[in-house]
């Protein structure tokens, strides 16, 4: 069935840029945390705030859709929600048995994966071991493609009868129904099976079981089978969703009509959305000169021209048109949020930020709300005064800044001043913005190496020392400077700490041991932090000596918290900010503050205590994190575990200080060195802002209430980051205080005060303006799915610290249904209830949401290592929109049909087993892992070109790099891999997978449109689930 049948209608008349403002009233953040804090699980949205979470019971509106809605309608079997007089089933616990069709018991832990052709079907446990042993960091979802197509029209998929295809509706074969879930959703939602879509319902084609799907051995419904009314604050009128674990369901049962399978090509494709956006907007100039303009997708390459609103590289919003009132926001359930990546990398062909220097006067600010001078300030009275765009206060223009106005009331120097004409720029800060009113010192980097027995024995310590000799020449510096101003220091440790004096006038480095790890102090000041260029010979001498010095060690116990404490004290003594690079490999069991025990207990899964696995084991780490942030000490952690190391505790300081966590499971020098060394090089060379504090101001009527990211918050308004680099993003949620004015829009200003790598105090300002409307259709038309998924992932991953994953999954499904039901009720043209109608801008929201629900963080299964879940939870909290997009919906590229003469990268295909072929070869990447999958009939010339071996059987899957061969196939494939890698912060280790061999089961975890081995629903099944929810809400 041709895909164009549901291709969206014409592009938005004009995409609109966004701008930001700084709101003054910061009051305490709204306490209704997304998923509730531990005590008030899911507090009701406070009055006057548009809480994004859905009050579970509110009956979401659903009605006529503007022309062009995508509708996915199911056959109207009169046994569904639309059938009069039939009570809605609530799925209270397992549904009563019913003879209409076989029921599928929940997926049992030992049961086989539902992949007919995987090598060994009992391999979940082997998979877990493999996951642990390989550096495979994501077994859940891949990435989320963005859904922004350029038409404000809904998508509809329909089954009633064969109708001629139009742009709005997609006809499915008469009577087609989605096959039932083969196993239940339980893995994904540690509980019973995926909604039985067609249970009583004209739900979108969910039909009788497919005989080809494996039936899994049953087991009693998993824990938490009963619908939870998690304390969601006051219940609202309207049908209540009560899915046990995010998905309705007991054993699936279906009405007995024989159905055909729903064609996956007939439901919205993320790939199609991405390709359409590339076709319409790729390679073009995108000028940010219009308020509320929707930018190209994160997956589309274009040239961004700042003309008054910040580039989407710096800020993306969940919608570019805010609802004008709090009630409207509550009705849509669309979270109002911005993802801000203040130091995002700008490509060579775009203008870098201008730096404005007003000398001792400093930046010009509004007297009342303290917003910085920006394009939203309106000059009046001939240019002598200006009205603040954020709080409307009238301010005098300082004499030195005065300029006359032209015939349209604009200053004549408008285009000469970045702060008047651009969305993003920097100010040089004055001493008032510095600690103790003194100019800051340049930052320092301290390298802290675990020299316990395992690290010495594996060759890791020698590898690090050799690499540092060349790496220290590449420390970041300002473009105009010849050498870096960053100073360096060195510490090694096991049960005690060793500090090294590497002063340039010494013949040999000197070691000082600190054995009192309970009260850490820095034994030397002069000679610890040095300029590498001046002390090069002493430092190189030290790096040669460290591996020999500890060669005979048999010390296997280590400390950890005192190491961070020592680094922080050294920076504090030197009165500078900086980064600690810690290379660590085991659970810190030695007697010292922050000592940890192995608390990895699979019995806690699916209980109320599961959340403790994501919380730090001892309070010491939170206190330490707070002290590090207060002293501008950022912690970068390189972990080399071969068993449980309690990442929830060890990684906490890294997350709170804006650092980065890298993990290399079962590190092998031969296979894992390239990945680790590339990560280390990239990290050291990153442009970073130190000792940073961020404030988000907004125009009147709304304010920032919640913040998610690698950040620390001491109060409700200041986002503190010991360091912030180009890959870190902060997601900010906004709530209404009052009605918004449609004429003036919603303005946002983000200001980041930081110390540059040369030691200069600066302010980086990003402004964006959004539209406001009292029409729901305008809000839906300008939504951006990629940004929504970033927001939902971070709010869900924060919520699992205080709530069971099951409750969190439930809220996510519920919110998805409410957003889509509101659109259906209020914006879509009237149609049968059995039609699923999706707004065009959100037509791929269900597939991304399903990927998020299948993420290992939200899946409580004993096969998934606890550390892996905690690692992903911490990683995602700091990600920007492009990174979460790829992480949740991976890129799958066919490379068997390469055009060797063209530079173009082949178009991606959907992440599903159906897209693979025996004669094909595919690259799959999600930002953490990369696979090269080879079908059993891969063309011999491709095998010869890539591996220099004659046939499929000769390919070794041990290699983690492709050989360097001088032929067109090899060069082309390697350049594609390098291109994918170049855009992502983490180095992806390559895994070669041959069809029908054991490791393939690992690769299949990333085919996110299919059912998951852990019980997560396929995209088709989840779409049915959401449709069922919507129908219940509409009734």
PDB file of N, CA and C in Angstrom, residues 567-618:
ATOM      1  N   UNK A 567      40.272  15.778  45.156  1.00  0.00           N
ATOM      2  CA  UNK A 567      40.327  16.612  43.957  1.00  0.00           C
ATOM      3  C   UNK A 567      39.657  17.954  44.195  1.00  0.00           C
ATOM      4  N   UNK A 568      38.494  17.897  44.866  1.00  0.00           N
ATOM      5  CA  UNK A 568      37.753  19.131  45.139  1.00  0.00           C
ATOM      6  C   UNK A 568      38.573  20.055  46.054  1.00  0.00           C
ATOM      7  N   UNK A 569      39.183  19.479  47.097  1.00  0.00           N
ATOM      8  CA  UNK A 569      39.978  20.295  48.031  1.00  0.00           C
ATOM      9  C   UNK A 569      41.165  20.942  47.302  1.00  0.00           C
ATOM     10  N   UNK A 570      41.744  20.207  46.348  1.00  0.00           N
ATOM     11  CA  UNK A 570      42.888  20.763  45.603  1.00  0.00           C
ATOM     12  C   UNK A 570      42.442  21.959  44.760  1.00  0.00           C
ATOM     13  N   UNK A 571      41.288  21.857  44.113  1.00  0.00           N
ATOM     14  CA  UNK A 571      40.781  22.971  43.299  1.00  0.00           C
ATOM     15  C   UNK A 571      40.430  24.160  44.195  1.00  0.00           C
ATOM     16  N   UNK A 572      39.850  23.833  45.352  1.00  0.00           N
ATOM     17  CA  UNK A 572      39.441  24.886  46.284  1.00  0.00           C
ATOM     18  C   UNK A 572      40.685  25.642  46.775  1.00  0.00           C
ATOM     19  N   UNK A 573      41.745  24.891  47.098  1.00  0.00           N
ATOM     20  CA  UNK A 573      42.976  25.517  47.590  1.00  0.00           C
ATOM     21  C   UNK A 573      43.614  26.395  46.501  1.00  0.00           C
ATOM     22  N   UNK A 574      43.462  25.973  45.237  1.00  0.00           N
ATOM     23  CA  UNK A 574      44.063  26.737  44.134  1.00  0.00           C
ATOM     24  C   UNK A 574      43.143  27.867  43.673  1.00  0.00           C
ATOM     25  N   UNK A 575      41.957  27.970  44.316  1.00  0.00           N
ATOM     26  CA  UNK A 575      40.960  28.990  43.967  1.00  0.00           C
ATOM     27  C   UNK A 575      40.619  28.973  42.483  1.00  0.00           C
ATOM     28  N   UNK A 576      40.362  27.768  41.972  1.00  0.00           N
ATOM     29  CA  UNK A 576      39.938  27.692  40.571  1.00  0.00           C
ATOM     30  C   UNK A 576      38.893  26.595  40.421  1.00  0.00           C
ATOM     31  N   UNK A 577      38.140  26.670  39.326  1.00  0.00           N
ATOM     32  CA  UNK A 577      37.197  25.598  38.997  1.00  0.00           C
ATOM     33  C   UNK A 577      37.966  24.557  38.190  1.00  0.00           C
ATOM     34  N   UNK A 578      37.322  23.435  37.886  1.00  0.00           N
ATOM     35  CA  UNK A 578      38.031  22.447  37.062  1.00  0.00           C
ATOM     36  C   UNK A 578      37.302  21.136  36.968  1.00  0.00           C
ATOM     37  N   UNK A 579      37.985  20.166  36.351  1.00  0.00           N
ATOM     38  CA  UNK A 579      37.405  18.834  36.141  1.00  0.00           C
ATOM     39  C   UNK A 579      38.315  17.781  36.732  1.00  0.00           C
ATOM     40  N   UNK A 580      37.686  16.764  37.327  1.00  0.00           N
ATOM     41  CA  UNK A 580      38.436  15.580  37.756  1.00  0.00           C
ATOM     42  C   UNK A 580      38.173  14.490  36.718  1.00  0.00           C
ATOM     43  N   UNK A 581      39.221  13.842  36.256  1.00  0.00           N
ATOM     44  CA  UNK A 581      39.077  12.692  35.352  1.00  0.00           C
ATOM     45  C   UNK A 581      39.428  11.470  36.191  1.00  0.00           C
ATOM     46  N   UNK A 582      38.403  10.701  36.594  1.00  0.00           N
ATOM     47  CA  UNK A 582      38.633   9.565  37.492  1.00  0.00           C
ATOM     48  C   UNK A 582      38.507   8.261  36.700  1.00  0.00           C
ATOM     49  N   UNK A 583      39.518   7.408  36.804  1.00  0.00           N
ATOM     50  CA  UNK A 583      39.526   6.122  36.089  1.00  0.00           C
ATOM     51  C   UNK A 583      39.395   5.028  37.143  1.00  0.00           C
ATOM     52  N   UNK A 584      38.224   4.406  37.224  1.00  0.00           N
ATOM     53  CA  UNK A 584      37.894   3.559  38.370  1.00  0.00           C
ATOM     54  C   UNK A 584      37.292   2.235  37.894  1.00  0.00           C
ATOM     55  N   UNK A 585      37.475   1.151  38.695  1.00  0.00           N
ATOM     56  CA  UNK A 585      36.985  -0.121  38.165  1.00  0.00           C
ATOM     57  C   UNK A 585      36.176  -1.017  39.092  1.00  0.00           C
ATOM     58  N   UNK A 586      36.042  -0.684  40.385  1.00  0.00           N
ATOM     59  CA  UNK A 586      35.353  -1.665  41.235  1.00  0.00           C
ATOM     60  C   UNK A 586      34.506  -0.993  42.307  1.00  0.00           C
ATOM     61  N   UNK A 587      33.712  -1.806  42.994  1.00  0.00           N
ATOM     62  CA  UNK A 587      32.887  -1.307  44.086  1.00  0.00           C
ATOM     63  C   UNK A 587      33.837  -0.846  45.208  1.00  0.00           C
ATOM     64  N   UNK A 588      33.703   0.391  45.703  1.00  0.00           N
ATOM     65  CA  UNK A 588      34.637   0.864  46.745  1.00  0.00           C
ATOM     66  C   UNK A 588      34.313   0.249  48.107  1.00  0.00           C
ATOM     67  N   UNK A 589      34.997  -0.835  48.418  1.00  0.00           N
ATOM     68  CA  UNK A 589      34.675  -1.579  49.649  1.00  0.00           C
ATOM     69  C   UNK A 589      35.669  -1.298  50.776  1.00  0.00           C
ATOM     70  N   UNK A 590      36.727  -0.554  50.494  1.00  0.00           N
ATOM     71  CA  UNK A 590      37.720  -0.270  51.545  1.00  0.00           C
ATOM     72  C   UNK A 590      37.095   0.651  52.591  1.00  0.00           C
ATOM     73  N   UNK A 591      37.591   0.551  53.818  1.00  0.00           N
ATOM     74  CA  UNK A 591      37.049   1.337  54.935  1.00  0.00           C
ATOM     75  C   UNK A 591      37.329   2.818  54.690  1.00  0.00           C
ATOM     76  N   UNK A 592      36.300   3.597  54.424  1.00  0.00           N
ATOM     77  CA  UNK A 592      36.453   5.031  54.128  1.00  0.00           C
ATOM     78  C   UNK A 592      35.071   5.634  53.974  1.00  0.00           C
ATOM     79  N   UNK A 593      34.944   6.954  54.027  1.00  0.00           N
ATOM     80  CA  UNK A 593      33.636   7.561  53.750  1.00  0.00           C
ATOM     81  C   UNK A 593      33.164   7.143  52.348  1.00  0.00           C
ATOM     82  N   UNK A 594      31.847   6.912  52.201  1.00  0.00           N
ATOM     83  CA  UNK A 594      31.322   6.518  50.889  1.00  0.00           C
ATOM     84  C   UNK A 594      31.526   5.057  50.565  1.00  0.00           C
ATOM     85  N   UNK A 595      31.955   4.257  51.569  1.00  0.00           N
ATOM     86  CA  UNK A 595      32.135   2.812  51.352  1.00  0.00           C
ATOM     87  C   UNK A 595      30.792   2.192  50.944  1.00  0.00           C
ATOM     88  N   UNK A 596      30.815   1.269  49.971  1.00  0.00           N
ATOM     89  CA  UNK A 596      29.566   0.660  49.489  1.00  0.00           C
ATOM     90  C   UNK A 596      29.611  -0.857  49.626  1.00  0.00           C
ATOM     91  N   UNK A 597      28.418  -1.456  49.724  1.00  0.00           N
ATOM     92  CA  UNK A 597      28.333  -2.922  49.706  1.00  0.00           C
ATOM     93  C   UNK A 597      27.549  -3.310  48.453  1.00  0.00           C
ATOM     94  N   UNK A 598      27.610  -4.569  48.107  1.00  0.00           N
ATOM     95  CA  UNK A 598      26.844  -5.024  46.942  1.00  0.00           C
ATOM     96  C   UNK A 598      25.389  -5.185  47.380  1.00  0.00           C
ATOM     97  N   UNK A 599      24.513  -4.334  46.863  1.00  0.00           N
ATOM     98  CA  UNK A 599      23.100  -4.390  47.292  1.00  0.00           C
ATOM     99  C   UNK A 599      22.206  -4.761  46.111  1.00  0.00           C
ATOM    100  N   UNK A 600      22.790  -5.357  45.089  1.00  0.00           N
ATOM    101  CA  UNK A 600      22.023  -5.668  43.882  1.00  0.00           C
ATOM    102  C   UNK A 600      21.081  -6.828  44.177  1.00  0.00           C
ATOM    103  N   UNK A 601      19.807  -6.542  44.370  1.00  0.00           N
ATOM    104  CA  UNK A 601      18.857  -7.574  44.811  1.00  0.00           C
ATOM    105  C   UNK A 601      17.700  -7.682  43.821  1.00  0.00           C
ATOM    106  N   UNK A 602      17.700  -8.771  43.051  1.00  0.00           N
ATOM    107  CA  UNK A 602      16.645  -8.948  42.030  1.00  0.00           C
ATOM    108  C   UNK A 602      15.268  -9.144  42.665  1.00  0.00           C
ATOM    109  N   UNK A 603      15.240  -9.477  43.951  1.00  0.00           N
ATOM    110  CA  UNK A 603      13.929  -9.694  44.598  1.00  0.00           C
ATOM    111  C   UNK A 603      13.161  -8.378  44.754  1.00  0.00           C
ATOM    112  N   UNK A 604      13.865  -7.256  44.605  1.00  0.00           N
ATOM    113  CA  UNK A 604      13.178  -5.964  44.743  1.00  0.00           C
ATOM    114  C   UNK A 604      12.413  -5.573  43.476  1.00  0.00           C
ATOM    115  N   UNK A 605      12.703  -6.256  42.366  1.00  0.00           N
ATOM    116  CA  UNK A 605      12.032  -5.899  41.117  1.00  0.00           C
ATOM    117  C   UNK A 605      10.532  -6.079  41.270  1.00  0.00           C
ATOM    118  N   UNK A 606       9.786  -5.147  40.689  1.00  0.00           N
ATOM    119  CA  UNK A 606       8.317  -5.183  40.750  1.00  0.00           C
ATOM    120  C   UNK A 606       7.758  -5.072  42.160  1.00  0.00           C
ATOM    121  N   UNK A 607       8.532  -4.460  43.052  1.00  0.00           N
ATOM    122  CA  UNK A 607       7.987  -4.182  44.387  1.00  0.00           C
ATOM    123  C   UNK A 607       8.108  -2.670  44.596  1.00  0.00           C
ATOM    124  N   UNK A 608       7.543  -2.188  45.696  1.00  0.00           N
ATOM    125  CA  UNK A 608       7.637  -0.754  45.970  1.00  0.00           C
ATOM    126  C   UNK A 608       9.066  -0.323  46.279  1.00  0.00           C
ATOM    127  N   UNK A 609       9.934  -1.315  46.591  1.00  0.00           N
ATOM    128  CA  UNK A 609      11.313  -0.955  46.944  1.00  0.00           C
ATOM    129  C   UNK A 609      12.237  -0.918  45.726  1.00  0.00           C
ATOM    130  N   UNK A 610      11.700  -1.208  44.543  1.00  0.00           N
ATOM    131  CA  UNK A 610      12.562  -1.209  43.350  1.00  0.00           C
ATOM    132  C   UNK A 610      13.241   0.145  43.151  1.00  0.00           C
ATOM    133  N   UNK A 611      12.530   1.212  43.525  1.00  0.00           N
ATOM    134  CA  UNK A 611      13.084   2.557  43.321  1.00  0.00           C
ATOM    135  C   UNK A 611      14.392   2.758  44.084  1.00  0.00           C
ATOM    136  N   UNK A 612      14.590   1.997  45.173  1.00  0.00           N
ATOM    137  CA  UNK A 612      15.824   2.191  45.955  1.00  0.00           C
ATOM    138  C   UNK A 612      17.060   1.815  45.140  1.00  0.00           C
ATOM    139  N   UNK A 613      16.879   0.947  44.135  1.00  0.00           N
ATOM    140  CA  UNK A 613      18.025   0.534  43.311  1.00  0.00           C
ATOM    141  C   UNK A 613      18.577   1.711  42.501  1.00  0.00           C
ATOM    142  N   UNK A 614      17.748   2.737  42.283  1.00  0.00           N
ATOM    143  CA  UNK A 614      18.173   3.904  41.504  1.00  0.00           C
ATOM    144  C   UNK A 614      18.633   5.048  42.407  1.00  0.00           C
ATOM    145  N   UNK A 615      18.456   4.867  43.723  1.00  0.00           N
ATOM    146  CA  UNK A 615      18.853   5.916  44.664  1.00  0.00           C
ATOM    147  C   UNK A 615      20.247   5.601  45.204  1.00  0.00           C
ATOM    148  N   UNK A 616      21.008   6.630  45.613  1.00  0.00           N
ATOM    149  CA  UNK A 616      22.335   6.328  46.169  1.00  0.00           C
ATOM    150  C   UNK A 616      22.205   5.518  47.454  1.00  0.00           C
ATOM    151  N   UNK A 617      23.181   4.635  47.658  1.00  0.00           N
ATOM    152  CA  UNK A 617      23.122   3.722  48.807  1.00  0.00           C
ATOM    153  C   UNK A 617      23.354   4.467  50.127  1.00  0.00           C
ATOM    154  N   UNK A 618      24.221   5.480  50.099  1.00  0.00           N
ATOM    155  CA  UNK A 618      24.498   6.253  51.320  1.00  0.00           C
ATOM    156  C   UNK A 618      24.344   7.738  50.998  1.00  0.00           C
TER     157      UNK A 618
END
